[in-house]
Amino acid sequence: MALDHTAGLNSLGFAKPPSETRVVVAMSGGVDSSVVAAQLAEEGYDVVGVTLQLYDHGAALAKKGACCAGRDIHDARRVAEEMNFPHYVLDYENIFKDAVMDEFAESYLGGATPVPCIRCNERVKFKDLLETAKDLEADCMATGHYIQRKMGANGPELHSAEDSNRDQSYFLFSTTPEQLSYLRFPLGHLPSKEATRALAQKYGLPVADKPDSQDICFVPDGDYAKVIEKLRPGAAEPGNIVHADGRILGTHEGVIHYTIGQRRGLGIGGLSEPLYVVKLDVDTKEVVVGLKDMLATRNIPIKEINWLGDTVFEAVAEREILVKVRSTRPPRPAILRAKPGGFAEVELLSAEEGVSPGQACVFYEEGSTRILGGGWIWRGA
């Protein structure tokens, strides 16, 4: 763990011994959060492990790649027993369904492409769980996310992870300054995931070789449409697949089966040119397809801004920044313009393809690893 070398402070930034510092560790049952809990326990902190039961995990026991399932709860408990600290499982199924799963379904039915992991961090882990940590009289809450919290001139700042391949800043942009003051991310400074697994081996953790989660936790097989149909029976309605020039090319069983930028699996073979989904019109129930260049976008409207900069967001008339519009893409140069009411406009200096409503747009400071916040891409202009 990166130590805070300020005189008199322990490695979590408190002016007291680790044994007098209580830290709640959010434990998913994976190797990352297990290493965080084990390392803090070894350093002598008063560790309390908490695992959330987020959904009916009975059907997911045999599935690989799903977090917070029954196997993961078992693994988290084993780590706590071996490292000798208390561990609790909290039933958050109703909270998770109301705050994350229902919006996920509604967004897809509305033609958007949501990112439920961001909403889970924002509305469950860093809200309800964080309040639970305070109720347990913890000094802070630690997670296994790959991101860094650094002290700046105006307080804690959010920075990208040392390992850019593991960086999770895209999924944590909505962390508020108040939450950031309470959170700790002990893995953010590590050079690689291999370094994390080496620590797991060092502590003899039973999850040292456990595979990483790959899918959304409540969609362990990657079939989003099936989950949406279960949450909203009968809500997906058939319609036409329409070329941008107006030609009807085929039919579909619901817009929930398509995403902006999709090329494969459109069900309209035999055409001379590759076509992509360029628009999902839920009002007319049309999936609109066109040539790849129709996906190129430079101006992106943003709503629900979470700002982590040093000035008031409304004062940002125009600022050069870097932005990510998808988690798998590198930050791109852009101009940020603040609008009243928590809105903004981002102008990309070079066009980006496949920008989709429902995705996040995350702001990064030029020439720095600092995250300045972000917001949600929406339809308005």
Coordinates of C-alpha atoms in Angstrom, one line a residue:
M1 CA 0.0 0.0 0.0
A2 CA 1.2 3.5 -0.7
L3 CA 2.0 5.1 2.6
D4 CA 1.2 8.7 3.5
H5 CA 4.5 9.9 4.7
T6 CA 3.0 13.1 6.3
A7 CA 4.3 13.2 9.9
G8 CA 2.0 11.5 12.4
L9 CA -0.5 9.9 9.9
N10 CA -1.0 6.2 9.3
S11 CA -1.3 4.7 5.8
L12 CA -5.0 5.6 5.6
G13 CA -4.3 9.3 6.5
F14 CA -5.4 9.3 10.1
A15 CA -3.5 10.7 13.1
K16 CA -3.7 7.6 15.2
P17 CA -2.4 4.0 15.2
P18 CA -3.9 1.5 12.8
S19 CA -5.3 -0.5 15.7
E20 CA -7.5 2.5 16.6
T21 CA -8.6 3.1 13.0
R22 CA -11.7 1.2 11.9
V23 CA -12.1 0.6 8.2
V24 CA -15.0 -1.1 6.5
V25 CA -13.9 -3.0 3.4
A26 CA -16.4 -3.6 0.6
M27 CA -15.7 -7.2 -0.2
S28 CA -17.1 -8.7 -3.5
G29 CA -15.4 -12.1 -3.0
G30 CA -12.9 -11.4 -5.7
V31 CA -9.1 -11.1 -5.4
D32 CA -8.9 -7.3 -5.5
S33 CA -11.1 -6.5 -2.4
S34 CA -9.8 -9.6 -0.6
V35 CA -6.2 -8.3 -0.9
V36 CA -7.3 -4.9 0.4
A37 CA -9.0 -6.5 3.4
A38 CA -6.0 -8.8 4.1
Q39 CA -3.4 -6.1 3.7
L40 CA -5.2 -3.7 6.1
A41 CA -5.7 -6.5 8.6
E42 CA -2.0 -7.4 8.5
E43 CA -1.1 -3.8 9.0
G44 CA -3.2 -3.9 12.2
Y45 CA -6.3 -1.9 11.2
D46 CA -9.6 -2.7 12.8
V47 CA -11.1 -4.2 9.7
V48 CA -14.8 -5.0 9.1
G49 CA -15.6 -6.9 5.9
V50 CA -19.0 -6.3 4.3
T51 CA -20.4 -8.2 1.3
L52 CA -23.6 -7.1 -0.5
Q53 CA -26.2 -9.6 -1.7
L54 CA -27.5 -7.6 -4.6
Y55 CA -29.8 -10.0 -6.4
D56 CA -31.3 -13.5 -6.3
H57 CA -28.0 -15.3 -6.7
G58 CA -29.3 -18.9 -6.5
A59 CA -29.5 -19.2 -10.3
A60 CA -26.0 -17.7 -10.7
L61 CA -24.1 -20.2 -8.6
A62 CA -22.9 -22.2 -11.5
K63 CA -22.1 -19.1 -13.7
K64 CA -18.6 -17.9 -14.1
G65 CA -17.8 -14.2 -14.4
A66 CA -20.6 -12.9 -12.1
C67 CA -19.8 -10.8 -9.0
C68 CA -21.7 -10.8 -5.7
A69 CA -23.2 -14.3 -6.4
G70 CA -23.4 -17.0 -3.8
R71 CA -19.9 -18.3 -4.5
D72 CA -18.5 -14.9 -4.0
I73 CA -20.2 -14.4 -0.7
H74 CA -18.7 -17.7 0.4
D75 CA -15.2 -16.7 -0.8
A76 CA -15.4 -13.3 1.0
R77 CA -16.4 -15.1 4.2
R78 CA -13.4 -17.5 3.9
V79 CA -11.0 -14.6 3.5
A80 CA -12.4 -12.9 6.6
E81 CA -12.1 -16.2 8.6
E82 CA -8.5 -16.8 7.6
M83 CA -7.4 -13.2 8.3
N84 CA -9.4 -13.1 11.5
F85 CA -11.7 -10.1 11.1
P86 CA -15.5 -9.9 11.3
H87 CA -17.5 -10.2 8.1
Y88 CA -21.2 -9.3 7.4
V89 CA -23.5 -10.0 4.5
L90 CA -26.1 -7.4 3.9
D91 CA -29.3 -8.0 1.9
Y92 CA -29.5 -5.1 -0.6
E93 CA -31.6 -6.9 -3.2
N94 CA -34.5 -4.5 -3.0
I95 CA -32.3 -1.4 -3.0
F96 CA -30.3 -2.8 -6.0
K97 CA -33.4 -3.6 -8.0
D98 CA -34.9 -0.2 -7.4
A99 CA -31.7 1.9 -7.9
V100 CA -29.9 -0.1 -10.7
M101 CA -31.8 -2.9 -12.4
D102 CA -35.1 -1.1 -13.0
E103 CA -33.3 1.9 -14.6
F104 CA -31.2 -0.5 -16.7
A105 CA -34.3 -2.1 -18.1
E106 CA -36.0 1.3 -18.7
S107 CA -32.9 2.7 -20.4
Y108 CA -32.7 -0.2 -22.9
L109 CA -36.4 0.1 -23.6
G110 CA -35.9 3.8 -24.2
G111 CA -33.2 3.1 -26.9
A112 CA -30.2 3.9 -24.6
T113 CA -27.2 1.9 -23.7
P114 CA -26.8 2.1 -19.9
V115 CA -23.8 1.4 -17.7
P116 CA -25.3 -0.2 -14.5
C117 CA -21.9 -0.6 -12.8
I118 CA -21.7 3.2 -12.5
R119 CA -25.1 3.5 -11.0
C120 CA -24.3 0.7 -8.6
N121 CA -21.3 2.5 -7.3
E122 CA -23.2 5.8 -7.2
R123 CA -26.5 4.7 -5.7
V124 CA -25.6 1.6 -3.7
K125 CA -22.0 1.1 -2.7
F126 CA -21.0 4.7 -2.3
K127 CA -24.4 5.7 -0.8
D128 CA -26.2 3.1 1.3
L129 CA -23.1 1.0 2.0
L130 CA -21.1 4.0 2.8
E131 CA -23.8 5.1 5.3
T132 CA -23.7 1.6 6.8
A133 CA -19.9 2.0 7.3
K134 CA -20.5 5.2 9.2
D135 CA -23.2 3.5 11.3
L136 CA -20.5 1.0 12.2
E137 CA -18.4 3.9 13.4
A138 CA -15.7 3.3 10.7
D139 CA -13.2 6.0 10.0
C140 CA -13.3 5.2 6.3
M141 CA -14.4 2.7 3.7
A142 CA -11.9 0.9 1.4
T143 CA -12.6 -0.8 -1.9
G144 CA -10.7 -2.9 -4.4
H145 CA -11.2 -0.4 -7.3
Y146 CA -8.2 0.5 -9.4
I147 CA -8.2 4.3 -9.0
Q148 CA -6.2 6.7 -6.8
R149 CA -7.2 9.2 -4.2
K150 CA -4.6 11.9 -3.8
M151 CA -4.5 15.0 -1.5
G152 CA -4.5 18.2 -3.5
A153 CA -4.4 21.9 -2.5
N154 CA -8.2 21.9 -2.0
G155 CA -8.7 18.4 -0.5
P156 CA -8.9 14.9 -1.9
E157 CA -8.7 14.4 -5.6
L158 CA -9.6 11.4 -7.8
H159 CA -6.8 10.2 -10.1
S160 CA -6.5 7.4 -12.7
A161 CA -4.8 4.1 -11.5
E162 CA -1.1 3.6 -12.0
D163 CA -1.9 0.7 -14.4
S164 CA -3.9 2.2 -17.3
N165 CA -5.0 -1.3 -18.3
R166 CA -6.8 -1.7 -15.0
D167 CA -8.0 1.9 -14.5
Q168 CA -11.6 2.1 -13.4
S169 CA -12.1 5.9 -13.4
Y170 CA -14.8 5.6 -16.1
F171 CA -17.0 3.7 -13.6
L172 CA -16.3 6.0 -10.7
F173 CA -16.6 9.5 -12.2
S174 CA -19.9 10.2 -10.2
T175 CA -18.0 9.9 -6.8
T176 CA -18.8 13.1 -5.0
P177 CA -16.3 15.2 -3.0
E178 CA -18.0 14.2 0.2
Q179 CA -17.8 10.5 -0.7
L180 CA -14.2 10.9 -1.7
S181 CA -13.2 12.3 1.6
Y182 CA -14.4 9.0 3.2
L183 CA -13.2 6.5 0.7
R184 CA -9.8 4.8 0.3
F185 CA -8.5 2.9 -2.8
P186 CA -5.4 0.9 -1.6
L187 CA -4.8 -0.8 -5.0
G188 CA -4.7 2.2 -7.3
H189 CA -0.9 2.7 -7.1
L190 CA 0.0 -0.9 -8.0
P191 CA 1.7 -1.4 -11.4
S192 CA -0.3 -4.4 -12.5
K193 CA -3.0 -7.0 -11.7
E194 CA -0.1 -9.5 -11.4
A195 CA 1.1 -7.4 -8.4
T196 CA -2.3 -7.8 -6.8
R197 CA -2.3 -11.6 -7.3
A198 CA 1.2 -11.7 -5.8
L199 CA 0.0 -10.1 -2.7
A200 CA -2.9 -12.6 -2.6
Q201 CA -0.4 -15.4 -2.8
K202 CA 1.7 -13.7 0.0
Y203 CA -1.3 -13.7 2.3
G204 CA -2.3 -17.2 1.3
L205 CA -5.7 -16.2 0.2
P206 CA -8.0 -18.9 -1.2
V207 CA -9.0 -16.5 -4.1
A208 CA -5.5 -15.8 -5.3
D209 CA -6.1 -17.5 -8.7
K210 CA -9.8 -16.6 -9.0
P211 CA -10.7 -15.3 -12.5
D212 CA -11.8 -11.7 -12.8
S213 CA -15.5 -10.9 -13.3
Q214 CA -16.3 -10.2 -16.9
D215 CA -20.0 -9.4 -17.1
I216 CA -22.5 -7.2 -15.4
C217 CA -23.3 -9.1 -12.1
F218 CA -27.0 -9.6 -12.8
V219 CA -26.3 -10.6 -16.5
P220 CA -23.8 -13.4 -16.0
D221 CA -24.2 -14.8 -19.5
G222 CA -24.2 -11.4 -21.3
D223 CA -27.7 -11.7 -22.6
Y224 CA -29.1 -8.3 -21.7
A225 CA -32.3 -8.7 -23.7
K226 CA -33.3 -11.8 -21.6
V227 CA -32.9 -9.9 -18.4
I228 CA -34.9 -6.9 -19.6
E229 CA -37.7 -9.2 -20.8
K230 CA -37.8 -10.8 -17.3
L231 CA -37.9 -7.4 -15.6
R232 CA -40.4 -5.9 -18.1
P233 CA -42.4 -8.8 -19.6
G234 CA -44.0 -7.9 -23.0
A235 CA -42.4 -4.5 -23.1
A236 CA -40.2 -5.2 -26.1
E237 CA -42.2 -4.6 -29.3
P238 CA -41.3 -5.7 -32.8
G239 CA -40.7 -3.2 -35.6
N240 CA -38.9 -2.5 -38.8
I241 CA -35.2 -2.3 -39.6
V242 CA -34.9 0.8 -41.8
H243 CA -32.1 2.1 -43.9
A244 CA -31.3 5.8 -43.3
D245 CA -32.6 6.5 -46.8
G246 CA -36.0 5.1 -45.9
R247 CA -35.9 1.6 -47.3
I248 CA -37.3 -1.2 -45.1
L249 CA -34.7 -3.9 -44.9
G250 CA -36.3 -6.3 -42.4
T251 CA -38.0 -6.7 -39.1
H252 CA -36.8 -7.0 -35.5
E253 CA -38.2 -8.3 -32.2
G254 CA -37.5 -5.2 -30.1
V255 CA -34.9 -2.3 -29.9
I256 CA -33.5 -3.9 -26.8
H257 CA -31.7 -6.4 -29.0
Y258 CA -29.6 -3.6 -30.6
T259 CA -27.0 -1.0 -29.7
I260 CA -25.6 2.1 -31.5
G261 CA -22.7 1.1 -33.6
Q262 CA -23.7 -2.6 -33.9
R263 CA -22.8 -4.3 -37.1
R264 CA -23.2 -8.0 -36.6
G265 CA -26.4 -9.9 -36.0
L266 CA -28.7 -7.4 -37.7
G267 CA -30.5 -10.1 -39.6
I268 CA -30.3 -8.2 -42.9
G269 CA -27.8 -10.2 -44.9
G270 CA -27.2 -10.1 -48.6
L271 CA -26.4 -6.4 -48.9
S272 CA -23.4 -5.1 -50.9
E273 CA -22.1 -2.7 -48.1
P274 CA -21.6 -3.1 -44.4
L275 CA -24.3 -1.4 -42.4
Y276 CA -24.3 -0.3 -38.7
V277 CA -27.0 0.7 -36.3
V278 CA -27.0 4.5 -36.3
K279 CA -30.3 5.2 -34.4
L280 CA -32.8 3.5 -32.2
D281 CA -36.2 5.2 -32.5
V282 CA -38.4 3.8 -29.7
D283 CA -41.4 6.0 -30.8
T284 CA -41.6 4.4 -34.3
K285 CA -40.0 1.1 -33.1
E286 CA -37.5 1.4 -35.8
V287 CA -33.9 0.3 -35.9
V288 CA -32.2 2.7 -38.3
V289 CA -29.0 1.4 -40.1
G290 CA -26.6 3.3 -42.3
L291 CA -23.0 3.6 -43.4
K292 CA -20.2 3.8 -40.8
D293 CA -19.5 7.5 -41.4
M294 CA -23.0 8.2 -40.1
L295 CA -21.8 7.2 -36.6
A296 CA -19.2 10.0 -36.4
T297 CA -20.0 12.6 -33.8
R298 CA -18.2 15.6 -32.5
N299 CA -20.8 17.4 -30.3
I300 CA -22.1 15.5 -27.3
P301 CA -24.8 16.8 -24.9
I302 CA -24.2 15.8 -21.3
K303 CA -26.6 15.9 -18.3
E304 CA -26.4 15.1 -14.5
I305 CA -22.9 16.5 -14.2
N306 CA -20.7 15.5 -11.3
W307 CA -17.9 18.0 -11.0
L308 CA -14.7 17.3 -9.1
G309 CA -12.7 20.4 -10.3
D310 CA -11.6 23.2 -8.0
T311 CA -13.9 25.9 -9.4
V312 CA -17.7 26.0 -9.5
F313 CA -18.8 24.1 -12.6
E314 CA -21.1 26.8 -13.8
A315 CA -18.0 29.0 -14.0
V316 CA -16.5 26.8 -16.7
A317 CA -17.4 28.8 -19.7
E318 CA -15.0 26.8 -21.9
R319 CA -12.1 24.5 -20.9
E320 CA -9.8 22.2 -22.8
I321 CA -10.0 18.7 -21.3
L322 CA -9.7 15.0 -22.3
V323 CA -12.9 12.8 -22.3
K324 CA -13.8 9.1 -22.4
V325 CA -17.1 8.3 -24.0
R326 CA -16.7 4.5 -23.5
S327 CA -14.8 2.6 -20.9
T328 CA -12.6 0.7 -23.5
R329 CA -11.5 3.8 -25.4
P330 CA -8.6 6.1 -24.4
P331 CA -9.3 9.8 -23.4
R332 CA -9.7 12.1 -26.4
P333 CA -9.1 15.9 -26.6
A334 CA -12.2 17.9 -26.3
I335 CA -13.7 21.3 -25.2
L336 CA -16.0 21.4 -22.3
R337 CA -18.7 24.1 -22.0
A338 CA -20.9 24.3 -18.9
K339 CA -24.6 24.9 -19.3
P340 CA -27.1 25.9 -16.6
G341 CA -28.9 23.3 -14.6
G342 CA -26.2 20.6 -14.4
F343 CA -25.9 20.3 -18.2
A344 CA -22.9 20.6 -20.5
E345 CA -21.8 20.3 -24.1
V346 CA -18.6 18.5 -25.1
E347 CA -17.0 19.2 -28.4
L348 CA -14.6 16.5 -29.6
L349 CA -11.6 17.8 -31.5
S350 CA -11.9 14.8 -33.7
A351 CA -15.0 12.8 -34.4
E352 CA -15.8 9.7 -32.4
E353 CA -17.9 6.8 -33.7
G354 CA -20.7 5.0 -31.8
V355 CA -21.4 7.6 -29.2
S356 CA -24.6 6.4 -27.5
P357 CA -27.2 7.9 -25.2
G358 CA -27.0 6.3 -21.8
Q359 CA -23.2 6.0 -21.8
A360 CA -21.0 8.1 -19.6
C361 CA -18.7 10.9 -20.7
V362 CA -15.8 11.2 -18.2
F363 CA -13.7 14.4 -17.9
Y364 CA -9.9 14.3 -17.4
E365 CA -7.5 17.1 -16.8
E366 CA -5.0 17.8 -19.6
G367 CA -1.5 16.8 -18.7
S368 CA -2.5 15.1 -15.5
T369 CA -4.1 11.9 -14.2
R370 CA -6.8 13.8 -12.4
I371 CA -10.5 13.0 -13.0
L372 CA -12.6 16.2 -13.2
G373 CA -15.9 14.4 -13.0
G374 CA -18.3 13.6 -15.9
G375 CA -21.9 13.1 -16.8
W376 CA -24.4 11.1 -18.9
I377 CA -24.8 11.3 -22.7
W378 CA -28.3 12.0 -23.7
R379 CA -30.4 12.8 -26.8
G380 CA -31.0 16.6 -26.3
A381 CA -29.0 19.0 -28.4

